[in-house]
Coordinates of C-alpha atoms and ligand atoms in Angstrom, one line a residue:
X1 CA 79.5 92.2 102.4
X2 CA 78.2 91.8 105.9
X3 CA 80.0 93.3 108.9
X4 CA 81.1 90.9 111.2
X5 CA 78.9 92.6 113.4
X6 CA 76.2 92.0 111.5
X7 CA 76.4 88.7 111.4
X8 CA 77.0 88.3 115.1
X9 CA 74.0 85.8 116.8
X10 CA 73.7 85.9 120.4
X11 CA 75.1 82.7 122.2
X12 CA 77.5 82.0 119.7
X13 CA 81.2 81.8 120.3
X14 CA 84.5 80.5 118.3
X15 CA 85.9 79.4 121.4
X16 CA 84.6 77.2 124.6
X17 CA 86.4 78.1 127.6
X18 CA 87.0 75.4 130.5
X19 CA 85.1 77.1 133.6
X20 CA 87.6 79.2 136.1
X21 CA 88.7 77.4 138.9
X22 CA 90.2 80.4 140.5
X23 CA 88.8 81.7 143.6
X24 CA 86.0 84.1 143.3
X25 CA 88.0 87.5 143.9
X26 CA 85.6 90.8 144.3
X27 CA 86.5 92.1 140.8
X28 CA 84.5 95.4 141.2
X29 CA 87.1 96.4 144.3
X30 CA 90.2 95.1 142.3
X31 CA 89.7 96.7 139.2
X32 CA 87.3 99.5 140.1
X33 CA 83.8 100.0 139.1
X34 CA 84.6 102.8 135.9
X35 CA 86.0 100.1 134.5
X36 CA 83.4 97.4 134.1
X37 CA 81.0 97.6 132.0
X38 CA 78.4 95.0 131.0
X39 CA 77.2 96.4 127.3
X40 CA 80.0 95.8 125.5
X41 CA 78.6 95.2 122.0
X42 CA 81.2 92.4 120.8
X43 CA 80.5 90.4 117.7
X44 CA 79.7 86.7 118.6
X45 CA 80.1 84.2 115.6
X46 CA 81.6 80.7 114.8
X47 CA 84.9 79.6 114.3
X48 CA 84.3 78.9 110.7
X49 CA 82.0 82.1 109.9
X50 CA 85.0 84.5 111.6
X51 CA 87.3 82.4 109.2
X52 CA 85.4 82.8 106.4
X53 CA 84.4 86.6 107.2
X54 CA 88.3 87.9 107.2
X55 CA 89.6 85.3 104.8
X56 CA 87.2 87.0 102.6
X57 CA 87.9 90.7 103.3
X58 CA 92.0 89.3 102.9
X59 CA 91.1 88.4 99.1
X60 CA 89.6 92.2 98.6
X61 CA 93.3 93.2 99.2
X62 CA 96.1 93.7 97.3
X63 CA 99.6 92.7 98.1
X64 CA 103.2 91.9 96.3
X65 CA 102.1 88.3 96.8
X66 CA 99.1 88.7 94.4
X67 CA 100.3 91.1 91.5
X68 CA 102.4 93.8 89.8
X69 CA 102.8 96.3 92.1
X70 CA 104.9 99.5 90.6
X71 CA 104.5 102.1 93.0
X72 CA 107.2 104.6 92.3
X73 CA 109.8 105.7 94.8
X74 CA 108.1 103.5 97.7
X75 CA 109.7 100.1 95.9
X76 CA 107.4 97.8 96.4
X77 CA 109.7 94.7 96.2
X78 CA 109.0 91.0 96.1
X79 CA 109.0 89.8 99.8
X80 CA 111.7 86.7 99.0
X81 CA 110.0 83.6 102.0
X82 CA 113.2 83.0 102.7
X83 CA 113.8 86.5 104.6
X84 CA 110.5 85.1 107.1
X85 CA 112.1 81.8 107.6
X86 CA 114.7 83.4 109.2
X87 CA 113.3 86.4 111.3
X88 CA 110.7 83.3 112.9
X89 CA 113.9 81.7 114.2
X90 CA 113.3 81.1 118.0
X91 CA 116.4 82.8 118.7
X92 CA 115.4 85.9 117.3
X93 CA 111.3 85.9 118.1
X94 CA 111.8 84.5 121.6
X95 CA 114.4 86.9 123.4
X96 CA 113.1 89.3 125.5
X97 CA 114.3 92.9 124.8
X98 CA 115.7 93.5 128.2
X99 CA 117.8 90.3 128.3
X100 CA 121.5 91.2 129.5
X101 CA 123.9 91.8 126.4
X102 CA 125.3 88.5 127.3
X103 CA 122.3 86.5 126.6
X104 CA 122.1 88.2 123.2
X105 CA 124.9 87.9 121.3
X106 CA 123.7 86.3 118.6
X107 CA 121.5 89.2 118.0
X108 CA 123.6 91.5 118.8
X109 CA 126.1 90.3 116.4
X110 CA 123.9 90.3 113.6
X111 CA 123.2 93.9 114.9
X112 CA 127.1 94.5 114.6
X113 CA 127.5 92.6 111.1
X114 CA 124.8 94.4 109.4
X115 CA 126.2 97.7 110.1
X116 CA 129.6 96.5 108.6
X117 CA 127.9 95.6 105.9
X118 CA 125.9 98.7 105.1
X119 CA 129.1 100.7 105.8
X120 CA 130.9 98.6 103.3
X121 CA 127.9 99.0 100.5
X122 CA 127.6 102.6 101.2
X123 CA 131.4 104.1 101.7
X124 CA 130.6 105.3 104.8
X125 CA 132.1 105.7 108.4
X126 CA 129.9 104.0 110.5
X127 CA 125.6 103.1 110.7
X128 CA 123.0 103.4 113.1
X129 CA 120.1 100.8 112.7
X130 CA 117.8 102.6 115.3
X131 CA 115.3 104.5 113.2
X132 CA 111.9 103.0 112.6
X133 CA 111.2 104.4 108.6
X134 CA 113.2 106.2 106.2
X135 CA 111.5 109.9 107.7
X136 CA 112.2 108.5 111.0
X137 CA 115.8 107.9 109.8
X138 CA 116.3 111.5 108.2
X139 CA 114.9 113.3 110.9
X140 CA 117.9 111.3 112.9
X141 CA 120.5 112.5 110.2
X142 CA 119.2 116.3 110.5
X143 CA 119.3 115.9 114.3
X144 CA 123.6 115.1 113.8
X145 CA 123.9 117.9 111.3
X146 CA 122.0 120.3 113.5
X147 CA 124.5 119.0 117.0
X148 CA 127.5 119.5 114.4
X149 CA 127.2 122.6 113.9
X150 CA 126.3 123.7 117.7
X151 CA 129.7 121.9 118.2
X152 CA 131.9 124.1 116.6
X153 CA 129.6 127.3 117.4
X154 CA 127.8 127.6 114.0
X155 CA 124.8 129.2 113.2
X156 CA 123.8 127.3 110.5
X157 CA 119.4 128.0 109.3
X158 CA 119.1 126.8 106.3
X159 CA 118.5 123.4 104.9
X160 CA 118.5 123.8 101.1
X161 CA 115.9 120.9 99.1
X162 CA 115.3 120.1 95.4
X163 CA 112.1 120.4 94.4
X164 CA 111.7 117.4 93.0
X165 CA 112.3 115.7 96.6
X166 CA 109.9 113.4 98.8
X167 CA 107.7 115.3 101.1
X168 CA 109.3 114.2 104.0
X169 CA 112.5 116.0 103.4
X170 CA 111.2 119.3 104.0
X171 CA 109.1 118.4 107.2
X172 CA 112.6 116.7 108.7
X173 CA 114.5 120.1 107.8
X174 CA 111.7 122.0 109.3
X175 CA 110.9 119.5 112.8
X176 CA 114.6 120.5 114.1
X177 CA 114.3 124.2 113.4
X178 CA 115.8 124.1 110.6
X179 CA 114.6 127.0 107.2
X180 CA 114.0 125.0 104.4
X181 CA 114.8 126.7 101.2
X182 CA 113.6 125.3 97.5
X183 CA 116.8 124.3 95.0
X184 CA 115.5 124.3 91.4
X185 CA 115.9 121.5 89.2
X186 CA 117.3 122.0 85.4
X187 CA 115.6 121.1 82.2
X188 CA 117.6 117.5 82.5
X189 CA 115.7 116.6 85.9
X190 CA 119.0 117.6 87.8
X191 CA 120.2 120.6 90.3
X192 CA 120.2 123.4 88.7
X193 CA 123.6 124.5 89.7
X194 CA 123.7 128.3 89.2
X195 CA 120.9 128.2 91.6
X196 CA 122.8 126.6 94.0
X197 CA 125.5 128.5 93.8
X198 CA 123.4 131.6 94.7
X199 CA 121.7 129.8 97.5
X200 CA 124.7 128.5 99.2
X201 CA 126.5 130.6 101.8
X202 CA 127.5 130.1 105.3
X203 CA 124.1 130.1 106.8
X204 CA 123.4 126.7 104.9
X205 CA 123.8 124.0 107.2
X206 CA 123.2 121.5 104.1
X207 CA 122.0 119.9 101.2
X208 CA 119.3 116.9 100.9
X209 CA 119.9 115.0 98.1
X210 CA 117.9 112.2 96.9
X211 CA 119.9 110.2 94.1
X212 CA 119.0 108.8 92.0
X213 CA 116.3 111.5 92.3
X214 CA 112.1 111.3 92.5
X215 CA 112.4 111.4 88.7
X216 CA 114.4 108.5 88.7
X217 CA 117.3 110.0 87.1
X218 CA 120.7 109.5 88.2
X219 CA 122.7 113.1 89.4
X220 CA 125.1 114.2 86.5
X221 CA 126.8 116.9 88.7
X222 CA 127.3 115.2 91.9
X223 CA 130.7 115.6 93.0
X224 CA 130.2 119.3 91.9
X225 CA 127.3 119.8 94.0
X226 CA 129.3 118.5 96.8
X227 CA 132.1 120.5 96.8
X228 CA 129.9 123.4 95.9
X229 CA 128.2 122.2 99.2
X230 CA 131.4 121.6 101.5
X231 CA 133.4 125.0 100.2
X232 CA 130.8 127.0 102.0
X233 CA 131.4 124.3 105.0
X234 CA 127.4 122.9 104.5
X235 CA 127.3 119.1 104.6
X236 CA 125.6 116.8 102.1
X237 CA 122.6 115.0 103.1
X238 CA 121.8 111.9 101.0
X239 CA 117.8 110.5 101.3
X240 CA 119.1 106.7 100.2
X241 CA 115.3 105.7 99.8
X242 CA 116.0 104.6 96.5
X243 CA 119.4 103.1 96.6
X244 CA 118.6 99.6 95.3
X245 CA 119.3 101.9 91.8
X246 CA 123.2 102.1 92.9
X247 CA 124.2 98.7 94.9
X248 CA 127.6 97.6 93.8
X249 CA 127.6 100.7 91.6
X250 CA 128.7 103.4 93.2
X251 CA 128.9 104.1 96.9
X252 CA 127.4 107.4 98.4
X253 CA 130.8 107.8 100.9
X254 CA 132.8 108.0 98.3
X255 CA 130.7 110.8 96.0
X256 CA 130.7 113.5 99.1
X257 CA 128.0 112.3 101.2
X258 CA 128.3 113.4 104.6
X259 CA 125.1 111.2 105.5
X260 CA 122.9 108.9 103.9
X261 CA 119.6 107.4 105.1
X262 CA 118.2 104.2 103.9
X263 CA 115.1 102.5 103.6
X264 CA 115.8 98.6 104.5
X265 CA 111.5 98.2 103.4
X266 CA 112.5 99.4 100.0
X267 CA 115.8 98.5 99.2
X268 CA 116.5 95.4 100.8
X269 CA 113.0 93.6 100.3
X270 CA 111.4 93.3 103.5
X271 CA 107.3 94.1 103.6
X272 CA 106.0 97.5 104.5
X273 CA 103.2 99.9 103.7
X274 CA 100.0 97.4 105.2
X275 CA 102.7 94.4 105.6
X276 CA 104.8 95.6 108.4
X277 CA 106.8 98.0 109.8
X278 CA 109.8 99.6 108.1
X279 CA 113.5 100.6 109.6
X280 CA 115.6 103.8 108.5
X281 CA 119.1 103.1 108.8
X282 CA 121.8 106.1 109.0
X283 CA 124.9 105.7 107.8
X284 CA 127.5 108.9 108.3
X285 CA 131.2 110.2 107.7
X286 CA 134.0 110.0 110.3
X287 CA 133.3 113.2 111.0
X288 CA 129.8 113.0 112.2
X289 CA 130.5 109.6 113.8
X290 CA 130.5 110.9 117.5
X291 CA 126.6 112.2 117.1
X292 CA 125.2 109.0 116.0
X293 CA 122.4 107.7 118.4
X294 CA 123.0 105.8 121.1
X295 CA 122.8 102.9 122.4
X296 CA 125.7 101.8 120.0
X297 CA 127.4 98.2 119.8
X298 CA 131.0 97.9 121.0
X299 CA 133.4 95.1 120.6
X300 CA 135.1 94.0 123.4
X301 CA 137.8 91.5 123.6
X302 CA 135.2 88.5 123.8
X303 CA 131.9 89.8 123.9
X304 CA 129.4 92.3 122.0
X305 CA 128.0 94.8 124.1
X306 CA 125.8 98.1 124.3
X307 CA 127.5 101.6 125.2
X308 CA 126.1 105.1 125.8
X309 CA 129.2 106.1 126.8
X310 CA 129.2 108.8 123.7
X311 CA 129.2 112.3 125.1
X312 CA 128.2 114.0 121.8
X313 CA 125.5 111.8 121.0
X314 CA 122.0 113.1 119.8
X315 CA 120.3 110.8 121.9
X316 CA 118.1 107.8 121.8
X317 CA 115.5 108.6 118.2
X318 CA 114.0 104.5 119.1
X319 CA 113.3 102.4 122.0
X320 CA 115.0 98.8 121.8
X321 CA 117.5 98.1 118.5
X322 CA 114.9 98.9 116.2
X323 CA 112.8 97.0 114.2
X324 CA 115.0 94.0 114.7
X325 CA 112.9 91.3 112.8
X326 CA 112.7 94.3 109.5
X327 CA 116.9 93.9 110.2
X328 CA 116.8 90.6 110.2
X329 CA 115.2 90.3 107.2
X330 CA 117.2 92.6 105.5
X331 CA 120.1 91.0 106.5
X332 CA 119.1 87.7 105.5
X333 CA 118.5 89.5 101.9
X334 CA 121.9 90.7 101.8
X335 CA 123.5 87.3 103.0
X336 CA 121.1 85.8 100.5
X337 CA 122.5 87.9 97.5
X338 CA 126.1 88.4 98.3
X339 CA 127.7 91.6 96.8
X340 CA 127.3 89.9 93.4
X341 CA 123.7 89.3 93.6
X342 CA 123.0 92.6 95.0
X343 CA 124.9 94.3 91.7
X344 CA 122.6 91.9 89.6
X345 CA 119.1 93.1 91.2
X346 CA 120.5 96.7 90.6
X347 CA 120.9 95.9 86.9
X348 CA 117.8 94.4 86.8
X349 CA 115.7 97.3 88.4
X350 CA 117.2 100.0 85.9
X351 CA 117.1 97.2 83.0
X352 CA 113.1 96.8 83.8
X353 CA 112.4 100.2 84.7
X354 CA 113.9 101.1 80.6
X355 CA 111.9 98.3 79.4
X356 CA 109.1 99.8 80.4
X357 CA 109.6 103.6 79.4
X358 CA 110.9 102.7 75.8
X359 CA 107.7 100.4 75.4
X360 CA 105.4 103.3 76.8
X361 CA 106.9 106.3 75.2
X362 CA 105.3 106.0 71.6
X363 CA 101.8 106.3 74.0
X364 CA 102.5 108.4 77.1
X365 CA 104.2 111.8 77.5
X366 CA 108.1 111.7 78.9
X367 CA 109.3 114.9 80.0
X368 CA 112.5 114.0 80.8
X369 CA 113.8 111.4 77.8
X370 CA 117.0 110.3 79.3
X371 CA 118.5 106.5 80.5
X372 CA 115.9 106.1 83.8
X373 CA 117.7 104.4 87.0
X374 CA 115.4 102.4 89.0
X375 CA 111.8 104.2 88.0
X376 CA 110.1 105.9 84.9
X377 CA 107.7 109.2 84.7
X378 CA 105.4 109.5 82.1
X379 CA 103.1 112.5 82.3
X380 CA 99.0 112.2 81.4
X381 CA 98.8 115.4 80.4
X382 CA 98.5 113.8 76.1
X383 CA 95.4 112.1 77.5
X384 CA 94.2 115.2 79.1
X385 CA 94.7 117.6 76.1
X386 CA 93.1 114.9 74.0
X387 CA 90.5 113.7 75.7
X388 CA 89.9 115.2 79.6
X389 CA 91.2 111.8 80.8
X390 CA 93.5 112.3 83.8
X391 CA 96.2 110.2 85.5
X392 CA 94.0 109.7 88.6
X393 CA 91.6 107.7 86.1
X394 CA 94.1 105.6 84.4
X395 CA 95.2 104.5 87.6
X396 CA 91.9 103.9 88.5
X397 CA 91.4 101.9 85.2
X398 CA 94.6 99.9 85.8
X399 CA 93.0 98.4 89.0
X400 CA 90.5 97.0 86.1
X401 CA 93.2 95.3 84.9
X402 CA 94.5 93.5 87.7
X403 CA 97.5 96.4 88.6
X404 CA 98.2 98.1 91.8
X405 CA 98.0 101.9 89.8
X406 CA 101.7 103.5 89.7
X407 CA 102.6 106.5 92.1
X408 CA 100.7 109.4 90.6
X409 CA 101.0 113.0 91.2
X410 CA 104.5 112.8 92.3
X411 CA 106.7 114.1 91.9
X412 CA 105.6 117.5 91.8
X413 CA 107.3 118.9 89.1
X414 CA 105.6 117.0 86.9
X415 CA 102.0 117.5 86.0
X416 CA 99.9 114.7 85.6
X417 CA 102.7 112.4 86.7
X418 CA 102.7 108.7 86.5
X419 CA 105.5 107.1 88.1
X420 CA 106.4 103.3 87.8
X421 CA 108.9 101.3 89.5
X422 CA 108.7 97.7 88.0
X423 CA 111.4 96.2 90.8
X424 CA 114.0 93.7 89.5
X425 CA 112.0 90.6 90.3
X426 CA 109.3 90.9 87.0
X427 CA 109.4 88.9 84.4
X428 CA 109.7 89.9 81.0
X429 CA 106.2 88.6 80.6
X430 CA 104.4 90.6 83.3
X431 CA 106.2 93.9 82.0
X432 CA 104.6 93.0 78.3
X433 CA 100.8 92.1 79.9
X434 CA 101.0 95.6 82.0
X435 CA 102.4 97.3 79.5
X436 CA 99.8 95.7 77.2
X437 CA 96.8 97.2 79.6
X438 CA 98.8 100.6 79.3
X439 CA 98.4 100.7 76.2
X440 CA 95.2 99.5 76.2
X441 CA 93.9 102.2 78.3
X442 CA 95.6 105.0 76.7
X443 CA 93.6 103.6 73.2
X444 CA 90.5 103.2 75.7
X445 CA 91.2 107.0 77.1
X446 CA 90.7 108.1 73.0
X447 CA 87.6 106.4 71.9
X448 CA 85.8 105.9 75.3
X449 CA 87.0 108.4 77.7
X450 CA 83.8 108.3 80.0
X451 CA 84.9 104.2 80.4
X452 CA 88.3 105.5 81.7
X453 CA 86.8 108.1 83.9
X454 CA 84.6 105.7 85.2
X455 CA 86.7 103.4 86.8
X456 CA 87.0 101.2 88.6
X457 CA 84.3 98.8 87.4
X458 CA 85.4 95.7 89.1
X459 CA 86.1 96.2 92.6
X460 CA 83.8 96.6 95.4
X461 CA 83.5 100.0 95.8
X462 CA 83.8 101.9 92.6
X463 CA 84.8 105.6 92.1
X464 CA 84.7 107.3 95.3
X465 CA 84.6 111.0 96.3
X466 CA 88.1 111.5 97.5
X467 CA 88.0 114.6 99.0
X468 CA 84.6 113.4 100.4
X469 CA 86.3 110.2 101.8
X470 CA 89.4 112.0 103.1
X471 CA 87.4 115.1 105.1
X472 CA 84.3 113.1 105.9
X473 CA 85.3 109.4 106.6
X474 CA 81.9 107.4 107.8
X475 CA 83.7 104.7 109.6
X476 CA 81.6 104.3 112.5
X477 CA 78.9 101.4 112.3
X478 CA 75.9 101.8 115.0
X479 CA 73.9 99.1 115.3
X480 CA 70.3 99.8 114.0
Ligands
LIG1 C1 109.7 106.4 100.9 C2 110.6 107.6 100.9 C3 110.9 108.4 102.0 C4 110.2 108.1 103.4 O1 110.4 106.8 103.9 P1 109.3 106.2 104.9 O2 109.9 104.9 105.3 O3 108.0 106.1 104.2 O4 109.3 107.1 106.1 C5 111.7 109.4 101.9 N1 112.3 109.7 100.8 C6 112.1 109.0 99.6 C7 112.8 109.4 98.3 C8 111.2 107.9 99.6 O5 111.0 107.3 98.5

């Protein structure tokens, strides 16, 4: 396919514009020469061919909208239209962020509401819908742990992490200062607990937890982890990024969480990855209330208003309220649902995600054979003993088929790893026809390997040299 360079004509345009009728002004003086220049090499086409030239590369794309997408941990839910409806509302597009508090308390209120909702899903104290992703929103809940413990005159260097835990855990723990120091995992995909018990002493400012955790199992020995955690005065971090396995199951406040971070992108449906921002929100205990960011929403007698007035506060972590339309959405989700429906998509997430590893696990390796939550991880490493075919060429060959490939390579502790998240929204019908090609390709992987490690053979650009692409990338085009 051209570029839309390439197709450029001189002379043409998509647009006419109406001569200026404003005065001639001498632009050269106004602006200053540096900044003119005449060669700017612009593409010049038709309406219809600029129409046709991105509606084109759109179609080379691959969204929610089009297919199965099961990438593991990032939860690539179904976008529900009703979420957009409502974030295209004037009243939410059309206000200006610095309009007074009193000319935005619809908004504001919406603010307000969905923090009293999250607190009430979550068992905890009180949220903060400031940061912009689920890192952001960790880096936020490390920022109140570290404050905590310069409150009350603790030198605190550790942060302990599982090793099965999203890369962004460390790199939070290690951004404010913090030693991060591996936690082993047991042969059932959980904390190893005599290993925590040797890691924790007083110089462990805390635990991050992800649960149900990057293997998609739920944590047998929670509440023992977190009063293993809070003997030795350490708080318990919770990364929430996959708590659309738990809604209206079991509330993180209430198993020892002393923080939790969520990912609204993931859990409660709204786009992200190419389809929009995302929005981290921090929920924390009573204790750690007074360190939550601020701006923060108070109530007054008859109005909703903003407040800094919180002495211990780590600070602003985002300009504005956020991503306020990813909130809106969110919120929409969650009004759409009810606490009922919420529960239901919960069920439905674990329900698929079983489906799916009891259909696969007569072709696929599963080092950990227990009741999933949310996601499944097979390991390739029965196509690689058997035939050299490795999980970065079955997810290759799954694009073949029509799929988005699964996470792969993550999480660490397993090699070869192939993790899918169906999402609640599948049918039974698209969880047989992928785990059909599966299957398909695992037969393929047997008696044609070279076909598997060829792929993909459909798409544009077939096989390329990652390491190539990733250390070299040619995206500059010169004209000839
Ligand atoms: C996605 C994810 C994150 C990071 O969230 P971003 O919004 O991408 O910054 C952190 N932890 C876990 C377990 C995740 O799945």
């Amino acid at each position: 396919m051209d570029l839309i360079f390439e197709k450029s004509k001189a002379g043409r345009s998509a647009a006419e514009v109406a001569a200026s009728d404003v005065p001639d002004v001498n632009v050269e003086k106004v602006i200053g020469k540096k900044y003119l220049r005449e060669d700017l090499d612009l593409p010049e086409v038709a309406e219809v061919d600029l129409v046709r030239h991105y509606t084109n590369l759109s179609r080379r794309n691959f969204g929610v909208d089009l297919g199965f997408y099961p990438l593991g941990s990032c939860t690539m839910k179904y976008n529900p239209k009703v979420n957009e409806n409502v974030a295209a509302l004037p009243g939410f597009t059309g206000l200006h962020p610095y309009a007074a508090d009193i000319f935005a308390q619809g908004n504001l209120e919406l603010i307000f509401e969905m923090q009293k909702y999250l607190s009430s899903i979550f068992g905890m104290a009180e949220f903060t819908l400031q940061p912009a992703a689920g890192a952001h929103g960790e880096l936020t809940g490390i920022m109140m742990i570290k404050k905590y413990f310069e409150k009350k005159n603790e030198k605190r260097q550790v942060i302990l992490i599982p090793d099965t835990a999203h890369g962004t855990n460390p790199a939070s723990g290690a951004l404010c200062g913090f030693e991060t120091v591996t936690l082993r995992s047991n042969s059932d995909g959980g904390v190893d607990i005599d290993h925590l018990m040797s890691l924790m002493t007083e110089s462990v400012a805390g635990l991050m937890l992800t649960n149900p955790n990057t293997l998609g199992l739920f944590e047998r020995n929670i509440e023992q982890v977190a009063k293993i955690v809070h003997e030795k005065g350490g708080l318990l971090y919770g990364d929430g990024a996959n708590a659309n396995a738990f809604l209206g199951k079991v509330r993180p406040g209430d198993l020892g969480f002393d923080v939790i971070q969520l990912n609204l992108h993931k859990t409660f449906s709204t786009p992200h990855g190419g389809g929009g921002p995302g929005s981290g929100p921090v929920g924390v205990s009573a204790m750690l209330v007074d360190y939550l960011p601020v701006p923060r929403i108070v109530k007054t007698a008859d109005s909703l208003e903003w407040s800094e007035k919180y002495p211990d506060t780590i600070g602003r972590v985002r300009s504005f309220y956020g991503n306020f339309s990813v909130i809106v959405k969110a919120y929409t989700y969650i009004r759409s649902l009810g606490a009922e429906g919420l529960k239901h998509a919960t069920e439905m997430a674990v329900l698929n995600a079983n489906y799916i590893k009891e259909k696969l696990k007569p072709y696929f390796d599963l080092p950990y054979d227990r009741v999933c939550m949310h996601e499944c991880v097979f390991s390739g490493s029965k196509q690689v003993t058997e035939s050299g075919v490795h999980t970065t060429d079955i997810a290759k060959r799954l694009i073949d088929y029509g799929y988005h490939p699964p996470t792969i390579y993550f999480p660490l502790i397993v090699s070869e790893a192939i993790m899918i998240e169906p999402t609640e929204t599948e049918s039974l019908e698209t969880l047989n026809t992928f785990c059909d090609a599966m299957i398909a390709i695992a037969k393929e992987a047997k008696e044609n390997p070279q076909l598997v490690k060829d792929a993909p053979l459909t798409t544009p650009v077939c096989r390329l040299d990652e390491v190539l692409a990733a250390r070299k990338p040619d995206v500059c085009w010169k004209r000839s």
